[in-house]
Coordinates of C-alpha atoms and ligand atoms in Angstrom, one line a residue:
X11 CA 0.0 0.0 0.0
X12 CA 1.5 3.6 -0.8
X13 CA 2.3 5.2 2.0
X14 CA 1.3 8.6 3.1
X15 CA 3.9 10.9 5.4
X16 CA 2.5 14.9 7.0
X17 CA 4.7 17.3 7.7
X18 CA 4.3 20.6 9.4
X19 CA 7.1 22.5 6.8
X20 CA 7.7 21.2 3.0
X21 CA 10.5 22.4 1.0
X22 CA 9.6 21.1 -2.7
X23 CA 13.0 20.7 -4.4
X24 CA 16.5 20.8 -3.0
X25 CA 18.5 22.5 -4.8
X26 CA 20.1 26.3 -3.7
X27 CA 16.4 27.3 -2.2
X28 CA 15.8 24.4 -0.2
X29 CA 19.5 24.6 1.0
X30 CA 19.2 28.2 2.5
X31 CA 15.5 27.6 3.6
X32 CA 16.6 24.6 5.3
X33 CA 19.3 27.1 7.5
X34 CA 16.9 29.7 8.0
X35 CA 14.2 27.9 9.7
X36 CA 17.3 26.2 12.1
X37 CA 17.8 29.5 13.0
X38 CA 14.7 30.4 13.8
X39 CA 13.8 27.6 15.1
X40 CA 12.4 24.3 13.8
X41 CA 11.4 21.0 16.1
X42 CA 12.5 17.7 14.7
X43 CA 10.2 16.0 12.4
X44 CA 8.7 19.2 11.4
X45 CA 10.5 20.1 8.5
X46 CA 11.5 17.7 5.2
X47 CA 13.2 18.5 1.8
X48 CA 11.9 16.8 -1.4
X49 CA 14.1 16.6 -4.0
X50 CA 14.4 14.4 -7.1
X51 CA 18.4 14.7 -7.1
X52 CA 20.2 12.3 -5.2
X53 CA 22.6 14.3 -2.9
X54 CA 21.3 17.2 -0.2
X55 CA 21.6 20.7 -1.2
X56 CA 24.7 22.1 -2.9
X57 CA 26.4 24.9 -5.0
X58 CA 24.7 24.8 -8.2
X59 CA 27.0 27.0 -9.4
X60 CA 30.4 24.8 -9.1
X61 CA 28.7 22.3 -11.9
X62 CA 30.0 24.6 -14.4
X63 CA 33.2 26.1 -13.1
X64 CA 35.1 23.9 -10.8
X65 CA 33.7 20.6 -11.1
X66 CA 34.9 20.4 -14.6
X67 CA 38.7 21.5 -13.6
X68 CA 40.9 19.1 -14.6
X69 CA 43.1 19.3 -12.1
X70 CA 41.6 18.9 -8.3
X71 CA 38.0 19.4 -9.4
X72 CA 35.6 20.5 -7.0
X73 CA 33.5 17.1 -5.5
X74 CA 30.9 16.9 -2.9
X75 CA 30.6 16.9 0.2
X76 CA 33.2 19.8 -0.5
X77 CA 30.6 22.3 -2.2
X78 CA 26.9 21.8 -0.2
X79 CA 25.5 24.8 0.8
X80 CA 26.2 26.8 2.4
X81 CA 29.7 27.5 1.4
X82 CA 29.5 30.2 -1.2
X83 CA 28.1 32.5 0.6
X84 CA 31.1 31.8 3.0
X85 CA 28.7 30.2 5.6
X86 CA 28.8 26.5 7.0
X87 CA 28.3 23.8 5.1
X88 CA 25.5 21.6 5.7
X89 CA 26.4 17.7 5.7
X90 CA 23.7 15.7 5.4
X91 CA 24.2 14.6 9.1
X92 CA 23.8 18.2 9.6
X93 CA 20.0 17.6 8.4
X94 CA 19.6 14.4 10.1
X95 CA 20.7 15.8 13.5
X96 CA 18.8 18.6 13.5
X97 CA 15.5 16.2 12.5
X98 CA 15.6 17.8 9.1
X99 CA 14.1 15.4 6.8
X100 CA 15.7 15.0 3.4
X101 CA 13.8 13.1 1.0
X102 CA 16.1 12.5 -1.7
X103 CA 15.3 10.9 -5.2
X104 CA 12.5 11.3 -4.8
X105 CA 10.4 13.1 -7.9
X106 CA 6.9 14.9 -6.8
X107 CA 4.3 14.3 -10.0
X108 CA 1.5 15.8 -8.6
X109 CA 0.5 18.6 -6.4
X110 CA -2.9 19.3 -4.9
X111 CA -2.5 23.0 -3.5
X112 CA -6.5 22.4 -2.1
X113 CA -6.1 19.1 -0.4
X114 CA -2.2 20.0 0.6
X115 CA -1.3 17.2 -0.7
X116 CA 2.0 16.0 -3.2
X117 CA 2.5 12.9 -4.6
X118 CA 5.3 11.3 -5.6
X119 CA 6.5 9.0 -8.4
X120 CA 6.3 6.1 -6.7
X121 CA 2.6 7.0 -5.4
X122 CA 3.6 7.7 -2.1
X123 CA 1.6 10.9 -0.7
X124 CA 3.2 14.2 1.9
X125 CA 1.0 16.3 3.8
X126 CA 1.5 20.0 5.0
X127 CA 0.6 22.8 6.9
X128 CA 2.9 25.0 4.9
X129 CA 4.6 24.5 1.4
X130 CA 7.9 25.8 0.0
X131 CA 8.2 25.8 -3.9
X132 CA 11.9 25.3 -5.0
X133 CA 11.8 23.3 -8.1
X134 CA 14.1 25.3 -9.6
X135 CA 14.6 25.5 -13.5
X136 CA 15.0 23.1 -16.4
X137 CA 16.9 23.6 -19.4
X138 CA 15.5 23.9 -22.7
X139 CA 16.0 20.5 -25.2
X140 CA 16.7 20.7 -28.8
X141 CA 14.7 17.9 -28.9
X142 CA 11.8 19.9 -28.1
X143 CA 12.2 22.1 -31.2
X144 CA 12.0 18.8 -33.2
X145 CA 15.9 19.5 -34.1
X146 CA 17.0 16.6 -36.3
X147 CA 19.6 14.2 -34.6
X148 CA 19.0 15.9 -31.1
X149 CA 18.7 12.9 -29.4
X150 CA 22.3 11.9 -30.0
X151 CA 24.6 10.3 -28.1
X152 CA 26.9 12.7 -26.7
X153 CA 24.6 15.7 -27.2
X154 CA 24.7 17.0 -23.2
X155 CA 23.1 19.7 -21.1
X156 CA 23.7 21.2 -17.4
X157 CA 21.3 21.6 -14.9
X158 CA 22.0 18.9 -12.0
X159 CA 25.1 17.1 -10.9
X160 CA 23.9 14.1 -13.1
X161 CA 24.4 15.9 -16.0
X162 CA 27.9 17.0 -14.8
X163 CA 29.0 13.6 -14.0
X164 CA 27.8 12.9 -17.9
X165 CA 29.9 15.3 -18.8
X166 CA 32.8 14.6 -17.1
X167 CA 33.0 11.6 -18.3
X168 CA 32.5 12.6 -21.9
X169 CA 35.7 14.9 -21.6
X170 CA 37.4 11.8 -20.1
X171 CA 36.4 9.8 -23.4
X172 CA 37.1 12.6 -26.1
X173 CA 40.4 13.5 -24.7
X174 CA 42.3 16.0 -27.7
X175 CA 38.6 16.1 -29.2
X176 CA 36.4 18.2 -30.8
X177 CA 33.2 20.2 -28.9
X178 CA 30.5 22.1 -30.4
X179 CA 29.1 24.6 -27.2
X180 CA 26.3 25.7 -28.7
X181 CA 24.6 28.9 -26.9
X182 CA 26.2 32.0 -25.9
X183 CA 25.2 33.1 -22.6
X184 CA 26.4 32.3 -19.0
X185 CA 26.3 28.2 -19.4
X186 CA 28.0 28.7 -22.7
X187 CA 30.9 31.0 -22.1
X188 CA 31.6 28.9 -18.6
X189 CA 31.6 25.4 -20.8
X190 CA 34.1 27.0 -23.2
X191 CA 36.2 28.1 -21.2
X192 CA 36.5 24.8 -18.6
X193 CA 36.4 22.4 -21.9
X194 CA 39.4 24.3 -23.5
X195 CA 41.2 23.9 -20.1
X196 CA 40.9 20.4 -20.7
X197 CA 42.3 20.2 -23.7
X198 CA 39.6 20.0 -26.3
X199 CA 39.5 22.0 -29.1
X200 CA 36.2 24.3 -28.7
X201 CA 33.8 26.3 -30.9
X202 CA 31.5 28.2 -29.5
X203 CA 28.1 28.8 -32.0
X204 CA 25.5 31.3 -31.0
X205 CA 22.8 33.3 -33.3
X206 CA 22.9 36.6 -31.7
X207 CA 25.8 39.3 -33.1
X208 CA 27.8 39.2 -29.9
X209 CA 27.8 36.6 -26.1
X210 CA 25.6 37.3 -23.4
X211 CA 23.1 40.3 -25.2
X212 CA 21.3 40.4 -22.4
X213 CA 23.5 41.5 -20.2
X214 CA 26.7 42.5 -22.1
X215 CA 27.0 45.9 -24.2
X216 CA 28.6 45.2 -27.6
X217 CA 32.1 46.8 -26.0
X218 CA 31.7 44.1 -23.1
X219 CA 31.2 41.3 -25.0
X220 CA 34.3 42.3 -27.4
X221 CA 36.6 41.9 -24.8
X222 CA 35.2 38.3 -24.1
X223 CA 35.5 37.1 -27.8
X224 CA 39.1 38.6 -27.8
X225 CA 39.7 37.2 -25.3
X226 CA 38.5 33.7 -25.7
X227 CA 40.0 33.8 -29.0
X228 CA 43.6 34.2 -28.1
X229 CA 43.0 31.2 -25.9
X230 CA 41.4 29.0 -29.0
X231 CA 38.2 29.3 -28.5
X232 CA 36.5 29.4 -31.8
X233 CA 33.5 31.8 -32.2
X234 CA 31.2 31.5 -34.7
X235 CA 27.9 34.2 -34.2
X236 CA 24.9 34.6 -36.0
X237 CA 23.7 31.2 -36.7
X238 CA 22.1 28.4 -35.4
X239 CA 22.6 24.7 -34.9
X240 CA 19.6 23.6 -37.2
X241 CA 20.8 19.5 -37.1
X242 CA 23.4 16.8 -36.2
X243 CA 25.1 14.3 -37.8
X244 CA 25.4 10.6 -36.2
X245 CA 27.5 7.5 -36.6
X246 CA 26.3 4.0 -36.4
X247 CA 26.5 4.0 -32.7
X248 CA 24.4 6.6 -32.5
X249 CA 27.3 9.3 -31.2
X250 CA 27.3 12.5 -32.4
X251 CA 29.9 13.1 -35.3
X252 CA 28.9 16.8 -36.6
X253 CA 26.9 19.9 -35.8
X254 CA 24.6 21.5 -39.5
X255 CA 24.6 25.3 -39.2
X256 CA 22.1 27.3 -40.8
X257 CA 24.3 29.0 -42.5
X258 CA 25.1 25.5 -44.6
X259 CA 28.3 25.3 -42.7
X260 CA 29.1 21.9 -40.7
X261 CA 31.5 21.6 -37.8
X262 CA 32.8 18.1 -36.4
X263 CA 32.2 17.0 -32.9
X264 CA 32.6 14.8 -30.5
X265 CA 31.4 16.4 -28.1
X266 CA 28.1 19.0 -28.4
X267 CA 27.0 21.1 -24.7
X268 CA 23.4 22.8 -25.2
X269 CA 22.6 25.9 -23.2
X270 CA 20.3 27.3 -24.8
X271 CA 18.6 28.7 -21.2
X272 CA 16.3 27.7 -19.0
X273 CA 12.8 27.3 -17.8
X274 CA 11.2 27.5 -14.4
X275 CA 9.6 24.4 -13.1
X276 CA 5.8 25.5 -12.6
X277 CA 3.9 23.0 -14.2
X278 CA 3.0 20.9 -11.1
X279 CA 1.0 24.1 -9.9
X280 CA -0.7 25.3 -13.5
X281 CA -3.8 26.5 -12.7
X282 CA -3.8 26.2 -9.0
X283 CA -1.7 29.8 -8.6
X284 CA -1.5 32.9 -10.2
X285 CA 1.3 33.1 -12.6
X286 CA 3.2 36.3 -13.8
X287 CA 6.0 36.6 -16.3
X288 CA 6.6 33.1 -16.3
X289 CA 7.0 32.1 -12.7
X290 CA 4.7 31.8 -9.5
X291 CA 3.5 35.1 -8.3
X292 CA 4.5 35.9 -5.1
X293 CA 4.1 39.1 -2.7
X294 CA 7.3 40.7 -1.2
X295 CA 7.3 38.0 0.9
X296 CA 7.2 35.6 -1.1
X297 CA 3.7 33.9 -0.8
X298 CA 1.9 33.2 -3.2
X299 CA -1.6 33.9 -4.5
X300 CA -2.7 30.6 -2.3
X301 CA -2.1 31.1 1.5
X302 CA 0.9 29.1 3.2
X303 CA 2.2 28.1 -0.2
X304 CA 5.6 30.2 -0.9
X305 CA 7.5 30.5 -4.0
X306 CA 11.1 31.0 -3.9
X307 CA 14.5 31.2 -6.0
X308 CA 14.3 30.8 -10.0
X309 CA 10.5 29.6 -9.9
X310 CA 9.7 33.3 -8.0
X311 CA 8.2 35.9 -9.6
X312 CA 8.4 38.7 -7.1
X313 CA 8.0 42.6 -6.7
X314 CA 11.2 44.0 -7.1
X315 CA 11.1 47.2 -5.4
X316 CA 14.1 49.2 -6.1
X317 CA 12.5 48.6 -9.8
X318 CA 8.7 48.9 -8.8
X319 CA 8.1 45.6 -10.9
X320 CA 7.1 42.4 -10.7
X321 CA 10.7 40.1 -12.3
X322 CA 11.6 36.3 -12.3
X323 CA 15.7 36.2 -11.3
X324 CA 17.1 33.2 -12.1
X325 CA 20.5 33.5 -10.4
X326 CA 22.1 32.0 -7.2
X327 CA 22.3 35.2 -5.0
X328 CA 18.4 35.9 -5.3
X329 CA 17.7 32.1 -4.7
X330 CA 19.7 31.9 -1.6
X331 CA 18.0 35.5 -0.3
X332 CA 14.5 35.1 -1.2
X333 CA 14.8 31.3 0.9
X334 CA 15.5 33.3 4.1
X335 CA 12.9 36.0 3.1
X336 CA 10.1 33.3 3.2
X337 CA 11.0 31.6 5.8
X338 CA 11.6 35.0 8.2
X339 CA 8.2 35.6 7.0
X340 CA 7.1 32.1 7.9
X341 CA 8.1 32.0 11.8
X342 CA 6.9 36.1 11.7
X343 CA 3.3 35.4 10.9
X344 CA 3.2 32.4 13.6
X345 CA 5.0 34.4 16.1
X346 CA 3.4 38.2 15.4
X347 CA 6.4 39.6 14.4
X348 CA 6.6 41.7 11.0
X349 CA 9.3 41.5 9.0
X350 CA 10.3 44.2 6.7
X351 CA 9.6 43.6 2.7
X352 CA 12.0 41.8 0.6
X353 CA 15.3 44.8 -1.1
X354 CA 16.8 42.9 -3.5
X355 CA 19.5 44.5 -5.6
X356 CA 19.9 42.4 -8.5
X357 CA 23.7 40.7 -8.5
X358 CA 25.2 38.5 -11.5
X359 CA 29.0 37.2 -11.8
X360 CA 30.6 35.2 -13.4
X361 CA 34.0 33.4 -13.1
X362 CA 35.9 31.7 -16.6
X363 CA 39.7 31.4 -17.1
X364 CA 41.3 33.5 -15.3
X365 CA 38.4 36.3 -15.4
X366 CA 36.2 37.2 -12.7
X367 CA 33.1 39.7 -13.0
X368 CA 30.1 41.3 -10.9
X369 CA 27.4 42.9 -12.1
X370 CA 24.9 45.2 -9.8
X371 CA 21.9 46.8 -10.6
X372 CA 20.1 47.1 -13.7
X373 CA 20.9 47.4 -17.7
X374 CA 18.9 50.2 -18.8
X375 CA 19.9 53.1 -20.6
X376 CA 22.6 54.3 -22.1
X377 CA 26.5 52.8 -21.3
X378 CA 30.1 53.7 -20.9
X379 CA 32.6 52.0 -20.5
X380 CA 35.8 52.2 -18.6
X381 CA 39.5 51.3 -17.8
X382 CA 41.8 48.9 -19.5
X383 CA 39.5 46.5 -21.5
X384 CA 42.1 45.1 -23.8
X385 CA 42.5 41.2 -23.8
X386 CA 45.6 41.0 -23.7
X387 CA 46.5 42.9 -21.3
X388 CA 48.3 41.1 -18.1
X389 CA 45.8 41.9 -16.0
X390 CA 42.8 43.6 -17.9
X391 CA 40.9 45.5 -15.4
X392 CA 37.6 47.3 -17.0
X393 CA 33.8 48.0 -16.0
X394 CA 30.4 49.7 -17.7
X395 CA 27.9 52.1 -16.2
X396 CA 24.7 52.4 -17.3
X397 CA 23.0 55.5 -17.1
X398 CA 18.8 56.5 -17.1
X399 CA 17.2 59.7 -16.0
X400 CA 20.9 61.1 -15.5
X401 CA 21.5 58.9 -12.6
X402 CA 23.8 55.5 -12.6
X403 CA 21.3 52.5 -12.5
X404 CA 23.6 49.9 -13.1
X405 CA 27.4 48.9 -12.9
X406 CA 29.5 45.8 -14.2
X407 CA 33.2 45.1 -13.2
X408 CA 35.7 42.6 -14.4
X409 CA 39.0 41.8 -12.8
X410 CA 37.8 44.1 -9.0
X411 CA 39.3 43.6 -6.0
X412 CA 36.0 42.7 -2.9
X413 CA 36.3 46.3 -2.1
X414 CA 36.2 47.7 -5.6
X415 CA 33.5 45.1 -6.2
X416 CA 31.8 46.5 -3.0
X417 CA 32.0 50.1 -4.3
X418 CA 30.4 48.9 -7.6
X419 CA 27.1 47.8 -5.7
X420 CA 26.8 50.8 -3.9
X421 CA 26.8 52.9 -6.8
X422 CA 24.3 50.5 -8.3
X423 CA 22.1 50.8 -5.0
X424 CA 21.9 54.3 -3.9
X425 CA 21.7 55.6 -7.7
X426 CA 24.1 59.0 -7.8
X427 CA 23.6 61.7 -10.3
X428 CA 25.7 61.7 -13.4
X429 CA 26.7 65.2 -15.0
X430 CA 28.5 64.4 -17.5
X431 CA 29.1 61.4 -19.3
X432 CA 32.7 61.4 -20.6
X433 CA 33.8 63.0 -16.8
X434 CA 32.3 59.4 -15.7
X435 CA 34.3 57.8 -18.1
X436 CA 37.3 59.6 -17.0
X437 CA 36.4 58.8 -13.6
X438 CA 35.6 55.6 -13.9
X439 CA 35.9 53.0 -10.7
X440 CA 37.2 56.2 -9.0
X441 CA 33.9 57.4 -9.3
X442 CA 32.6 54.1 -7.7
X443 CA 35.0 54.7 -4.6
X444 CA 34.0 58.0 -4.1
X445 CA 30.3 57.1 -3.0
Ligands
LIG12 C1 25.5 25.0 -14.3 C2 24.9 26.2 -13.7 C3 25.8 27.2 -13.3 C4 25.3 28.4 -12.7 N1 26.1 29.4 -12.4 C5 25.6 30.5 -11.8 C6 26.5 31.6 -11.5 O1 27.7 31.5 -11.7 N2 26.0 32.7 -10.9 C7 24.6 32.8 -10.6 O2 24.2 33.8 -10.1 N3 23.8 31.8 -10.9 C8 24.3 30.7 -11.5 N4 23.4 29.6 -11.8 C9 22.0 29.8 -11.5 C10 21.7 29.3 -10.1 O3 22.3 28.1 -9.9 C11 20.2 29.1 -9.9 O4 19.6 30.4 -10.0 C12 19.8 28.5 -8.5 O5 20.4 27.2 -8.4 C13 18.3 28.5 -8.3 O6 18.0 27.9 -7.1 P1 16.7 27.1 -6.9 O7 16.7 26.5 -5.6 O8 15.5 28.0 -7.3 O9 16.7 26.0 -8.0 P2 17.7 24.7 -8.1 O10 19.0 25.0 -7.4 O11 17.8 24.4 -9.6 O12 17.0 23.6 -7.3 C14 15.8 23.0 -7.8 C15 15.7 21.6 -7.1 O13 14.3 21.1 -7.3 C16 14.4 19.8 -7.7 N5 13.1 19.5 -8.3 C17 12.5 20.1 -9.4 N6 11.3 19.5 -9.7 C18 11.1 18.6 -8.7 C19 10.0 17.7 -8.5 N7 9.0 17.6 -9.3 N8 10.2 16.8 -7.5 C20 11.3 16.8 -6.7 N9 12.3 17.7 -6.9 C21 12.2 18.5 -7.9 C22 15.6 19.7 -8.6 O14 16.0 18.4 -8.8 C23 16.6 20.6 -7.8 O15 17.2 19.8 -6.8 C24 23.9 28.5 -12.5 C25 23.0 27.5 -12.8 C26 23.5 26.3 -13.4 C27 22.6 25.2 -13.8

């Protein structure tokens, strides 16, 4: 007979969320048997953000238990004897298929049933298949993505097997700039193929990205822009052998990495909550439009207030901040506490070769850029304001030191006035260390 398990506290998913959440309500205080994580990965919380950097090193990768949360934030790291002493349950591989927001009831793959009083939504994101475009040959051996440490551990193993080979990363955002970068350091030979007329448009200016590509170049890292993977080629065993561009050209690989982005994981809930740009609407505190049911990390969409609108963030700062938001706000209703609405300044890096960036604020407006931006410099050292309503809304910096990098967010944060635009770019991080 399926068995049927209640809880007081449910954290759906365990990825970054769930990892922070879980802290947060041991700081607050949770009683054991109270609380459990569900999560269809195998392994208790971690880093989601070493699957792409370290973990692919190949020399002393990064391996758990080394990267659970919550480490990159600088905090402790949470074993999972940390979870079982504190009477944390962690339900791992474990996928939920159904949820019944009415009844408070989810159900998992295997039929067995949880109860709550309150639920946490973490599922995170999913990337986006080829094979969901109908792309011929997408279901090739060989053809890989990155979301969980599954598909890491796939991927390792493919550079293990391809040694001195050939890889097609095809995307040209965060995922695929990372995967260049860390597949070049292990020795295969890389082209990078993206549609848009220079990496990471929605967050790079067309200077930004330059230095990138330059730079990327003089490492061998091929880029080829403004085209699209529109099939693959196969051998017998079914392993990728060659990636068709739309612009007729084909490229030989042994090796193809999608990231093509990714998509929140809301479907369980369709109908059930309100939905707003994509993700689960949720007030400054992160509940939802169904009482006791909180959205948080990528599947949040949430009232940004420095911005007075309603955005979906799908990056690990927010994920880790809007876990402890919820949960604050959890133990303050049941206590009669208030606790103030969720600030978020919006914060991106990055980290590939030997480059390191941060990005605070938003990308509106107009740009200029600053310092020494050429790739092959020793130490290139360079940064971007952007400017709206004559006031600095947001800044990027490559190569900072933590306090340079800490001057950057304030600028981005309290907003100064900008006179004149080429003084700025004078200025540059001086002006930044002035504020
Ligand atoms: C490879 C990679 C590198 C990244 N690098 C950066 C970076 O450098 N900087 C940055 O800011 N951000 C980065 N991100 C983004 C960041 O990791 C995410 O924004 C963050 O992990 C979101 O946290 P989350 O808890 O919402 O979702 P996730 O961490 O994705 O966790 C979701 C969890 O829910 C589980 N789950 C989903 N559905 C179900 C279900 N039905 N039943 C049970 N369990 C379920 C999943 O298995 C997973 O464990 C990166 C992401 C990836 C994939």
């Amino acid at each position: 007979m399926a068995s049927e398990k209640h809880f007081k506290y449910v954290i759906l998913g365990g990825g970054v969320a769930a990892g922070y959440a879980a802290r947060e309500f041991d700081k607050q205080g949770v009683k054991p048997g109270e609380l459990a994580i569900i999560s269809k990965e195998a392994v208790a919380p971690y880093e989601r953000p070493a699957l792409s950097k370290a973990y692919l090193f190949p020399q002393n990768p990064a391996r758990l238990p080394g990267f659970h949360v919550c480490v990159g934030s600088g905090g402790e790291r949470l074993l999972p004897e940390w979870y079982s002493e504190k009477g944390i349950e962690l339900i791992l591989s474990t996928e939920i298929v159904k949820a019944d927001l009415a009844s408070k009831t989810l159900t998992s793959a295997t039929g067995v049933t949880f109860t709550y009083e309150i639920l946490l939504i973490a599922t995170g994101s999913t990337v986006i298949n080829l094979s969901d475009f109908g792309t011929p040959g997408a279901d090739s051996n060989n053809i890989l993505y990155l979301r969980e440490i599954d598909d890491a551990d796939k991927l390792v193993a493919a550079i293990q097997a391809k040694k001195g080979g050939k890889a097609v990363v095809i995307g040209g955002g965060y995922i695929g700039l990372e995967l260049s970068a860390v597949l070049k350091l292990n020795d295969i030979d890389v082209t990078m193929v993206f549609p848009e007329p220079w990496c990471m448009p929605r967050l790079f200016t067309a200077d930004i990205a330059a230095f990138y590509e330059a730079y990327y170049a003089n490492k061998g890292v091929k880029i080829v822009k403004g085209t699209l993977a529109v099939g693959f080629d196969a051998n017998a065993n079914g392993d990728v052998t060659a990636v068709k561009l739309k612009d007729g050209r084909v490229l030989e690989a042994d090796i193809v990495v999608v990231g093509v982005g990714a998509r929140p994981l809301t479907a369980l809930f369709k109908g059930q909550v309100a939905e707003e740009k994509g993700g689960i609407k949720t007030d400054a505190f992160f509940e939802t439009s169904v009482p006791g049911v909180y959205a948080i990390g990528d599947v949040a969409t949430f009232p940004m207030k420095m911005y007075n609108e309603l955005r979906r963030v799908e990056h690990v700062d927010h994920s880790r901040k809007s876990a402890e938001q919820a949960v604050k706000a959890i133990k303050g209703k049941e206590s009669g506490e208030s606790v103030p609405e969720y600030e978020y300044l919006p914060y991106f890096y990055s980290r590939s070769f030997d480059l390191s960036w941060q990005f605070y604020g938003d990308n509106v407006g107009e740009t200029i850029l600053f310092g020494d931006s050429d790739p092959t410099s020793a130490k290139p050292k360079f940064g971007s304001y952007w400017i709206k309503d004559g006031k600095v809304f947001g800044a990027f910096l490559e190569g900072g030191s933590p306090d340079e990098n800490k001057a950057i967010a304030k600028v981005a944060k309290t907003q100064p006035p900008v006179a004149n635009l080429e003084e700025l770019k004078k200025e540059g991080l001086q002006f930044a260390s002035k504020i």
